[in-house]
PDB file of C-alpha atoms in Angstrom:
ATOM      1  CA  MET E   4      16.875   9.053  -0.549  1.00 80.00           C
ATOM      2  CA  THR E   5      13.534  11.120  -1.540  1.00 94.00           C
ATOM      3  CA  SER E   6      10.598   9.883   0.553  1.00 97.00           C
ATOM      4  CA  LEU E   7       7.780   7.841  -1.239  1.00 98.00           C
ATOM      5  CA  ALA E   8       5.448  10.708  -0.092  1.00 99.00           C
ATOM      6  CA  GLN E   9       7.642  13.495  -1.873  1.00 98.00           C
ATOM      7  CA  ARG E  10       8.073  11.328  -4.818  1.00 98.00           C
ATOM      8  CA  LEU E  11       4.282  10.389  -5.061  1.00 99.00           C
ATOM      9  CA  ARG E  12       3.362  14.287  -4.434  1.00 98.00           C
ATOM     10  CA  SER E  13       5.509  15.199  -6.964  1.00 98.00           C
ATOM     11  CA  GLY E  14       4.155  13.462  -9.609  1.00 98.00           C
ATOM     12  CA  ASP E  15       6.301  10.064  -9.569  1.00 99.00           C
ATOM     13  CA  LYS E  16       4.917   6.671 -10.871  1.00 99.00           C
ATOM     14  CA  ILE E  17       5.910   3.929  -8.665  1.00 99.00           C
ATOM     15  CA  VAL E  18       5.450   0.362  -9.058  1.00 99.00           C
ATOM     16  CA  THR E  19       5.270  -1.754  -5.890  1.00 99.00           C
ATOM     17  CA  ALA E  20       5.853  -5.535  -5.702  1.00 99.00           C
ATOM     18  CA  TRP E  21       3.875  -7.467  -3.474  1.00 99.00           C
ATOM     19  CA  SER E  22       5.281  -9.816  -0.645  1.00 99.00           C
ATOM     20  CA  GLY E  23       3.306 -12.191   1.010  1.00 98.00           C
ATOM     21  CA  LEU E  24       6.196 -14.655   1.989  1.00 98.00           C
ATOM     22  CA  ALA E  25       7.406 -13.726   5.351  1.00 97.00           C
ATOM     23  CA  VAL E  26      11.263 -14.287   4.398  1.00 96.00           C
ATOM     24  CA  PRO E  27      13.427 -11.526   4.594  1.00 95.00           C
ATOM     25  CA  ILE E  28      16.029 -12.317   1.881  1.00 96.00           C
ATOM     26  CA  VAL E  29      12.796 -12.929  -0.615  1.00 97.00           C
ATOM     27  CA  THR E  30      11.533  -9.433   0.300  1.00 97.00           C
ATOM     28  CA  GLU E  31      15.083  -7.897  -0.322  1.00 98.00           C
ATOM     29  CA  LEU E  32      15.350  -9.842  -3.752  1.00 98.00           C
ATOM     30  CA  LEU E  33      12.241  -7.998  -4.765  1.00 98.00           C
ATOM     31  CA  ALA E  34      13.857  -4.695  -4.415  1.00 98.00           C
ATOM     32  CA  ARG E  35      17.322  -5.904  -5.865  1.00 98.00           C
ATOM     33  CA  GLY E  36      15.656  -7.352  -8.796  1.00 97.00           C
ATOM     34  CA  GLY E  37      14.510  -3.720  -9.852  1.00 98.00           C
ATOM     35  CA  TYR E  38      11.420  -3.001  -7.781  1.00 99.00           C
ATOM     36  CA  GLU E  39      11.436   0.601  -6.408  1.00 98.00           C
ATOM     37  CA  ALA E  40       9.106  -0.294  -3.704  1.00 99.00           C
ATOM     38  CA  VAL E  41       7.668  -3.414  -1.933  1.00 99.00           C
ATOM     39  CA  THR E  42       4.246  -3.945   0.071  1.00 99.00           C
ATOM     40  CA  LEU E  43       4.544  -6.512   2.641  1.00 99.00           C
ATOM     41  CA  ASP E  44       0.793  -7.954   3.011  1.00 99.00           C
ATOM     42  CA  MET E  45      -0.199  -8.766   6.501  1.00 99.00           C
ATOM     43  CA  GLN E  46      -3.821  -9.250   5.356  1.00 99.00           C
ATOM     44  CA  HIS E  47      -3.657 -12.099   2.934  1.00 98.00           C
ATOM     45  CA  GLY E  48      -0.140 -12.994   2.990  1.00 98.00           C
ATOM     46  CA  GLN E  49       2.208 -14.788   5.588  1.00 97.00           C
ATOM     47  CA  HIS E  50       3.848 -11.632   6.763  1.00 98.00           C
ATOM     48  CA  ASP E  51       3.433 -11.187  11.178  1.00 98.00           C
ATOM     49  CA  MET E  52       5.264  -8.834  13.327  1.00 98.00           C
ATOM     50  CA  ALA E  53       8.752 -10.262  13.097  1.00 98.00           C
ATOM     51  CA  SER E  54       8.913 -10.693   9.323  1.00 98.00           C
ATOM     52  CA  VAL E  55       7.560  -7.118   8.845  1.00 98.00           C
ATOM     53  CA  ARG E  56      10.218  -5.977  11.266  1.00 98.00           C
ATOM     54  CA  GLU E  57      12.789  -7.919   9.555  1.00 98.00           C
ATOM     55  CA  GLY E  58      11.788  -7.316   5.838  1.00 98.00           C
ATOM     56  CA  LEU E  59      11.737  -3.359   6.344  1.00 98.00           C
ATOM     57  CA  VAL E  60      15.464  -3.609   7.307  1.00 98.00           C
ATOM     58  CA  SER E  61      15.792  -5.700   4.069  1.00 97.00           C
ATOM     59  CA  LEU E  62      14.126  -3.275   1.943  1.00 98.00           C
ATOM     60  CA  THR E  63      15.840  -0.181   3.790  1.00 97.00           C
ATOM     61  CA  LEU E  64      19.395  -2.090   2.778  1.00 96.00           C
ATOM     62  CA  ALA E  65      18.483  -2.525  -0.643  1.00 97.00           C
ATOM     63  CA  GLY E  66      17.255   0.730  -0.969  1.00 97.00           C
ATOM     64  CA  ALA E  67      13.491   0.409  -1.594  1.00 98.00           C
ATOM     65  CA  HIS E  68      10.587   2.219  -0.408  1.00 99.00           C
ATOM     66  CA  ARG E  69       8.567   0.433   2.331  1.00 99.00           C
ATOM     67  CA  ILE E  70       4.839  -0.227   2.364  1.00 99.00           C
ATOM     68  CA  VAL E  71       2.921  -2.507   4.445  1.00 99.00           C
ATOM     69  CA  ARG E  72      -0.627  -3.681   4.483  1.00 99.00           C
ATOM     70  CA  VAL E  73      -2.007  -4.419   7.825  1.00 99.00           C
ATOM     71  CA  PRO E  74      -5.369  -6.631   8.547  1.00 99.00           C
ATOM     72  CA  VAL E  75      -8.957  -5.501   8.644  1.00 98.00           C
ATOM     73  CA  GLY E  76      -9.431  -3.445  11.153  1.00 98.00           C
ATOM     74  CA  ASP E  77      -6.066  -3.847  13.146  1.00 99.00           C
ATOM     75  CA  ASN E  78      -5.222   0.244  13.453  1.00 98.00           C
ATOM     76  CA  ALA E  79      -2.859  -0.723  16.447  1.00 98.00           C
ATOM     77  CA  MET E  80      -0.992  -2.762  13.774  1.00 99.00           C
ATOM     78  CA  ALA E  81      -0.770   0.415  11.398  1.00 99.00           C
ATOM     79  CA  SER E  82       0.848   2.125  14.144  1.00 99.00           C
ATOM     80  CA  ARG E  83       3.362  -0.676  14.783  1.00 99.00           C
ATOM     81  CA  ALA E  84       4.439  -0.888  11.203  1.00 99.00           C
ATOM     82  CA  LEU E  85       5.383   2.653  11.547  1.00 99.00           C
ATOM     83  CA  ASP E  86       7.368   2.527  14.686  1.00 99.00           C
ATOM     84  CA  VAL E  87       9.603  -0.468  12.747  1.00 98.00           C
ATOM     85  CA  GLY E  88      10.118   1.547   9.316  1.00 98.00           C
ATOM     86  CA  ALA E  89       7.158   1.586   7.147  1.00 99.00           C
ATOM     87  CA  GLU E  90       6.626   4.541   5.005  1.00 99.00           C
ATOM     88  CA  ALA E  91       3.215   3.988   4.233  1.00 99.00           C
ATOM     89  CA  VAL E  92       0.082   1.912   5.453  1.00 99.00           C
ATOM     90  CA  ILE E  93      -2.344   0.671   3.358  1.00 99.00           C
ATOM     91  CA  ALA E  94      -5.552  -0.188   5.680  1.00 99.00           C
ATOM     92  CA  PRO E  95      -8.482  -2.994   4.156  1.00 99.00           C
ATOM     93  CA  MET E  96     -12.035  -2.396   4.160  1.00 98.00           C
ATOM     94  CA  ILE E  97     -12.414   1.305   4.957  1.00 99.00           C
ATOM     95  CA  ASN E  98     -15.928   1.614   4.246  1.00 99.00           C
ATOM     96  CA  SER E  99     -16.860   4.582   6.208  1.00 99.00           C
ATOM     97  CA  ARG E 100     -15.819   7.846   7.794  1.00 99.00           C
ATOM     98  CA  ALA E 101     -15.653   6.708  10.907  1.00 99.00           C
ATOM     99  CA  ASP E 102     -13.237   3.308   9.813  1.00 99.00           C
ATOM    100  CA  ALA E 103     -11.034   6.386   7.793  1.00 99.00           C
ATOM    101  CA  GLU E 104     -11.003   8.527  11.478  1.00 99.00           C
ATOM    102  CA  ALA E 105      -9.847   5.096  13.397  1.00 99.00           C
ATOM    103  CA  PHE E 106      -7.205   4.187  11.044  1.00 99.00           C
ATOM    104  CA  ALA E 107      -5.944   8.119  10.556  1.00 99.00           C
ATOM    105  CA  ALA E 108      -5.915   8.654  14.365  1.00 99.00           C
ATOM    106  CA  ALA E 109      -3.631   5.364  14.452  1.00 99.00           C
ATOM    107  CA  MET E 110      -1.072   7.173  11.872  1.00 99.00           C
ATOM    108  CA  LYS E 111      -0.643  10.679  12.628  1.00 99.00           C
ATOM    109  CA  TYR E 112       0.801  12.424  15.564  1.00 99.00           C
ATOM    110  CA  PRO E 113      -1.357  15.110  17.500  1.00 99.00           C
ATOM    111  CA  PRO E 114      -2.751  17.444  16.761  1.00 98.00           C
ATOM    112  CA  VAL E 115      -3.846  15.610  13.683  1.00 99.00           C
ATOM    113  CA  GLY E 116      -4.330  12.016  15.073  1.00 99.00           C
ATOM    114  CA  ALA E 117      -3.836  10.177  18.251  1.00 99.00           C
ATOM    115  CA  ARG E 118      -0.314   8.067  17.578  1.00 99.00           C
ATOM    116  CA  SER E 119       1.401   6.800  20.474  1.00 98.00           C
ATOM    117  CA  TRP E 120       4.904   7.816  20.880  1.00 98.00           C
ATOM    118  CA  GLY E 121       7.462   5.150  20.281  1.00 98.00           C
ATOM    119  CA  PRO E 122       8.839   5.059  16.852  1.00 98.00           C
ATOM    120  CA  HIS E 123      12.811   4.330  18.144  1.00 96.00           C
ATOM    121  CA  ARG E 124      13.374   1.344  15.220  1.00 97.00           C
ATOM    122  CA  ALA E 125      11.845   3.563  12.383  1.00 98.00           C
ATOM    123  CA  ALA E 126      14.125   6.521  13.279  1.00 97.00           C
ATOM    124  CA  MET E 127      17.272   4.359  13.681  1.00 96.00           C
ATOM    125  CA  LEU E 128      16.214   3.079  10.327  1.00 94.00           C
ATOM    126  CA  ALA E 129      15.748   6.990   8.860  1.00 93.00           C
ATOM    127  CA  GLY E 130      19.002   7.674  10.712  1.00 94.00           C
ATOM    128  CA  GLN E 131      17.119  11.036  12.456  1.00 96.00           C
ATOM    129  CA  THR E 132      16.893  12.103  15.911  1.00 97.00           C
ATOM    130  CA  PRO E 133      13.757  11.770  17.632  1.00 96.00           C
ATOM    131  CA  PRO E 134      12.520  15.227  17.233  1.00 97.00           C
ATOM    132  CA  ASP E 135      13.569  15.284  13.459  1.00 97.00           C
ATOM    133  CA  TYR E 136      11.270  12.403  12.728  1.00 98.00           C
ATOM    134  CA  LEU E 137       8.365  13.809  14.966  1.00 98.00           C
ATOM    135  CA  ALA E 138       8.601  17.143  12.958  1.00 98.00           C
ATOM    136  CA  GLY E 139       8.694  15.035   9.609  1.00 98.00           C
ATOM    137  CA  ALA E 140       6.592  12.098  10.410  1.00 98.00           C
ATOM    138  CA  ASN E 141       2.809  13.333   9.711  1.00 99.00           C
ATOM    139  CA  ASP E 142       3.800  14.800   6.430  1.00 98.00           C
ATOM    140  CA  SER E 143       5.875  12.175   5.336  1.00 98.00           C
ATOM    141  CA  LEU E 144       4.388   8.388   6.460  1.00 99.00           C
ATOM    142  CA  LEU E 145       1.233   7.886   3.900  1.00 99.00           C
ATOM    143  CA  SER E 146      -2.339   6.504   4.958  1.00 99.00           C
ATOM    144  CA  PHE E 147      -3.925   4.825   2.268  1.00 99.00           C
ATOM    145  CA  ALA E 148      -7.646   3.697   2.509  1.00 99.00           C
ATOM    146  CA  MET E 149      -8.692   0.672   0.614  1.00 99.00           C
ATOM    147  CA  ILE E 150     -11.726   1.297  -1.303  1.00 99.00           C
ATOM    148  CA  GLU E 151     -13.207  -2.261  -1.873  1.00 98.00           C
ATOM    149  CA  THR E 152     -17.237  -2.129  -1.491  1.00 98.00           C
ATOM    150  CA  PRO E 153     -20.358  -0.283  -2.916  1.00 98.00           C
ATOM    151  CA  GLU E 154     -20.410   1.280   0.658  1.00 98.00           C
ATOM    152  CA  ALA E 155     -17.051   2.687   0.559  1.00 99.00           C
ATOM    153  CA  ILE E 156     -17.695   4.488  -3.261  1.00 99.00           C
ATOM    154  CA  ALA E 157     -20.635   5.772  -1.765  1.00 98.00           C
ATOM    155  CA  ALA E 158     -18.644   7.432   1.100  1.00 99.00           C
ATOM    156  CA  LEU E 159     -15.664   8.312  -0.923  1.00 99.00           C
ATOM    157  CA  GLU E 160     -15.788  12.005  -0.303  1.00 99.00           C
ATOM    158  CA  ASP E 161     -16.050  11.549   3.476  1.00 99.00           C
ATOM    159  CA  ILE E 162     -13.316   9.267   3.856  1.00 99.00           C
ATOM    160  CA  LEU E 163     -11.014  11.711   1.386  1.00 99.00           C
ATOM    161  CA  SER E 164     -11.970  14.565   3.728  1.00 99.00           C
ATOM    162  CA  VAL E 165     -10.808  13.032   7.289  1.00 99.00           C
ATOM    163  CA  PRO E 166      -7.533  14.824   7.866  1.00 99.00           C
ATOM    164  CA  GLY E 167      -4.537  12.350   7.651  1.00 99.00           C
ATOM    165  CA  ILE E 168      -6.096  10.041   5.004  1.00 99.00           C
ATOM    166  CA  ASP E 169      -3.465  10.622   2.770  1.00 99.00           C
ATOM    167  CA  GLY E 170      -4.824   8.656  -0.192  1.00 99.00           C
ATOM    168  CA  VAL E 171      -6.836   5.776  -1.486  1.00 99.00           C
ATOM    169  CA  PHE E 172      -5.939   2.274  -2.689  1.00 99.00           C
ATOM    170  CA  VAL E 173      -8.171   0.427  -4.752  1.00 99.00           C
ATOM    171  CA  GLY E 174      -8.274  -3.550  -4.366  1.00 97.00           C
ATOM    172  CA  PRO E 175     -10.104  -4.709  -7.915  1.00 97.00           C
ATOM    173  CA  SER E 176     -10.627  -8.215  -6.796  1.00 97.00           C
ATOM    174  CA  ASP E 177     -12.944  -7.519  -3.578  1.00 96.00           C
ATOM    175  CA  LEU E 178     -14.267  -4.782  -5.256  1.00 97.00           C
ATOM    176  CA  SER E 179     -15.708  -6.720  -8.340  1.00 97.00           C
ATOM    177  CA  LEU E 180     -16.816  -9.079  -5.647  1.00 97.00           C
ATOM    178  CA  THR E 181     -18.532  -6.619  -3.769  1.00 97.00           C
ATOM    179  CA  LEU E 182     -20.499  -4.612  -6.714  1.00 97.00           C
ATOM    180  CA  SER E 183     -21.570  -8.395  -7.921  1.00 96.00           C
ATOM    181  CA  HIS E 184     -22.979  -9.414  -4.517  1.00 95.00           C
ATOM    182  CA  GLY E 185     -20.914 -12.246  -4.571  1.00 97.00           C
ATOM    183  CA  ALA E 186     -21.576 -13.448  -8.024  1.00 95.00           C
ATOM    184  CA  GLY E 187     -18.165 -13.686  -8.886  1.00 94.00           C
ATOM    185  CA  LEU E 188     -14.340 -12.111  -9.225  1.00 95.00           C
ATOM    186  CA  ASP E 189     -14.021  -9.820 -12.269  1.00 95.00           C
ATOM    187  CA  PRO E 190     -11.449  -7.656 -11.456  1.00 96.00           C
ATOM    188  CA  GLY E 191     -10.458  -6.700 -15.100  1.00 95.00           C
ATOM    189  CA  GLY E 192     -14.204  -6.291 -16.047  1.00 95.00           C
ATOM    190  CA  GLU E 193     -15.941  -3.133 -17.595  1.00 96.00           C
ATOM    191  CA  ARG E 194     -17.801  -2.613 -14.347  1.00 96.00           C
ATOM    192  CA  THR E 195     -14.901  -2.873 -11.914  1.00 98.00           C
ATOM    193  CA  GLN E 196     -12.507  -0.715 -14.207  1.00 97.00           C
ATOM    194  CA  SER E 197     -15.296   1.806 -14.476  1.00 98.00           C
ATOM    195  CA  ALA E 198     -15.393   2.059 -11.098  1.00 98.00           C
ATOM    196  CA  ALA E 199     -11.623   2.436 -10.631  1.00 99.00           C
ATOM    197  CA  ALA E 200     -11.399   5.257 -12.905  1.00 99.00           C
ATOM    198  CA  ASP E 201     -14.021   7.029 -11.015  1.00 99.00           C
ATOM    199  CA  ILE E 202     -12.463   6.686  -7.510  1.00 99.00           C
ATOM    200  CA  ALA E 203      -9.238   7.788  -9.270  1.00 99.00           C
ATOM    201  CA  ARG E 204     -11.148  10.936 -10.804  1.00 99.00           C
ATOM    202  CA  ARG E 205     -12.954  12.109  -7.346  1.00 99.00           C
ATOM    203  CA  THR E 206      -9.386  11.259  -5.149  1.00 99.00           C
ATOM    204  CA  LEU E 207      -7.314  13.508  -7.469  1.00 99.00           C
ATOM    205  CA  ALA E 208     -10.188  16.018  -7.132  1.00 99.00           C
ATOM    206  CA  ALA E 209     -10.011  16.152  -3.074  1.00 99.00           C
ATOM    207  CA  GLY E 210      -6.147  16.238  -3.585  1.00 98.00           C
ATOM    208  CA  LYS E 211      -5.122  13.009  -2.503  1.00 99.00           C
ATOM    209  CA  LEU E 212      -3.023  10.075  -3.940  1.00 99.00           C
ATOM    210  CA  ALA E 213      -4.581   7.003  -5.626  1.00 99.00           C
ATOM    211  CA  GLY E 214      -3.113   3.514  -5.832  1.00 99.00           C
ATOM    212  CA  ILE E 215      -4.509   0.455  -7.088  1.00 99.00           C
ATOM    213  CA  TYR E 216      -3.571  -3.111  -7.459  1.00 99.00           C
ATOM    214  CA  CYS E 217      -3.025  -4.452 -10.710  1.00 98.00           C
ATOM    215  CA  LEU E 218      -3.304  -8.121 -11.828  1.00 97.00           C
ATOM    216  CA  GLU E 219      -2.045  -7.911 -15.456  1.00 96.00           C
ATOM    217  CA  PRO E 220       1.139  -5.487 -16.590  1.00 97.00           C
ATOM    218  CA  GLU E 221      -0.958  -3.653 -18.932  1.00 98.00           C
ATOM    219  CA  LYS E 222      -3.005  -2.538 -16.445  1.00 98.00           C
ATOM    220  CA  VAL E 223      -0.364  -0.722 -14.704  1.00 98.00           C
ATOM    221  CA  GLY E 224      -0.586   1.933 -18.042  1.00 98.00           C
ATOM    222  CA  GLU E 225      -4.256   2.060 -17.612  1.00 98.00           C
ATOM    223  CA  ALA E 226      -4.064   2.945 -14.262  1.00 99.00           C
ATOM    224  CA  VAL E 227      -1.723   5.253 -15.014  1.00 99.00           C
ATOM    225  CA  ALA E 228      -4.002   6.982 -17.751  1.00 99.00           C
ATOM    226  CA  MET E 229      -7.011   7.106 -14.830  1.00 99.00           C
ATOM    227  CA  GLY E 230      -4.626   9.035 -12.708  1.00 99.00           C
ATOM    228  CA  TYR E 231      -3.024   6.169 -10.396  1.00 99.00           C
ATOM    229  CA  SER E 232       0.708   7.082  -9.108  1.00 99.00           C
ATOM    230  CA  LEU E 233       1.033   3.761  -7.016  1.00 99.00           C
ATOM    231  CA  MET E 234       0.287   0.712  -8.779  1.00 99.00           C
ATOM    232  CA  ALA E 235       0.915  -2.803  -7.320  1.00 99.00           C
ATOM    233  CA  PHE E 236       2.165  -5.616  -9.569  1.00 99.00           C
ATOM    234  CA  GLY E 237       3.728  -8.524  -9.224  1.00 98.00           C
ATOM    235  CA  ASN E 238       3.516 -11.056  -6.041  1.00 97.00           C
ATOM    236  CA  ASP E 239       6.661 -12.947  -4.939  1.00 98.00           C
ATOM    237  CA  MET E 240       5.127 -16.448  -4.712  1.00 97.00           C
ATOM    238  CA  SER E 241       3.866 -15.874  -8.612  1.00 97.00           C
ATOM    239  CA  LEU E 242       7.211 -14.361  -9.514  1.00 98.00           C
ATOM    240  CA  ILE E 243       9.641 -17.613  -8.307  1.00 98.00           C
ATOM    241  CA  MET E 244       6.775 -19.534  -9.497  1.00 97.00           C
ATOM    242  CA  ASP E 245       7.001 -17.998 -12.981  1.00 97.00           C
ATOM    243  CA  ALA E 246      10.804 -17.820 -12.906  1.00 97.00           C
ATOM    244  CA  ALA E 247      10.740 -21.329 -11.854  1.00 97.00           C
ATOM    245  CA  GLY E 248       8.546 -22.670 -14.772  1.00 97.00           C
ATOM    246  CA  GLY E 249      10.398 -20.718 -17.857  1.00 96.00           C
ATOM    247  CA  ALA E 250      13.737 -21.997 -16.332  1.00 96.00           C
ATOM    248  CA  VAL E 251      12.546 -25.371 -16.616  1.00 96.00           C
ATOM    249  CA  LYS E 252      10.816 -25.127 -19.916  1.00 95.00           C
ATOM    250  CA  SER E 253      13.976 -23.612 -21.328  1.00 95.00           C
ATOM    251  CA  THR E 254      16.242 -26.781 -20.566  1.00 93.00           C
ATOM    252  CA  ARG E 255      13.661 -29.262 -22.180  1.00 83.00           C
ATOM    253  CA  VAL E 256      15.102 -30.590 -25.310  1.00 71.00           C
TER     254      VAL E 256
END
């Protein structure tokens, strides 16, 4: 299976489901339903280390790419997510070069970073020997810094210049909240979308990857037009509720 890193760097556009339910079979069903990638959310979702560990196995069985979003500032968890098989980690609220450096250090082995050795489960899932895993890890495992604040936008070039940061991931809800100084949520508004376009342009200029959360299906195509290659759309709770609601409506006479 071609890695997520190889696909994104070759120009593929990938849509990832968003998993908040800590139920491995639900995670697997998202992949078997057609998603090429699934992101397990430890920040706002219900996932913990146990459900991430089992969820990554389920995604491996289903042949989907494996992404984890860790809690704010939890760089130790970023390393642990890699150790149990994540192909990419998204770190929220990366607002400065220092934030990016700390995240990258947890994601990459020396000489790029300071990740500690212990990826036994990840190597097993990949069918690799420890030397083979080590040889490819820094290049094939992706670190995405979330850009969600005016401070992060102002520091974007500094963040992108950090060795070991492979790309950025835009959270439009938090971005709209911080841009408005807490006045309200407007992820699809002109100000937020203009900022998202600017972030993509500057990220691509730096030779890095750009990802974004999309709240409506049409936003996926708009994101691709901006230059994004990893788009999150569809969370498990909403997908289940929408499917259940549609099924109930279809039976009404």
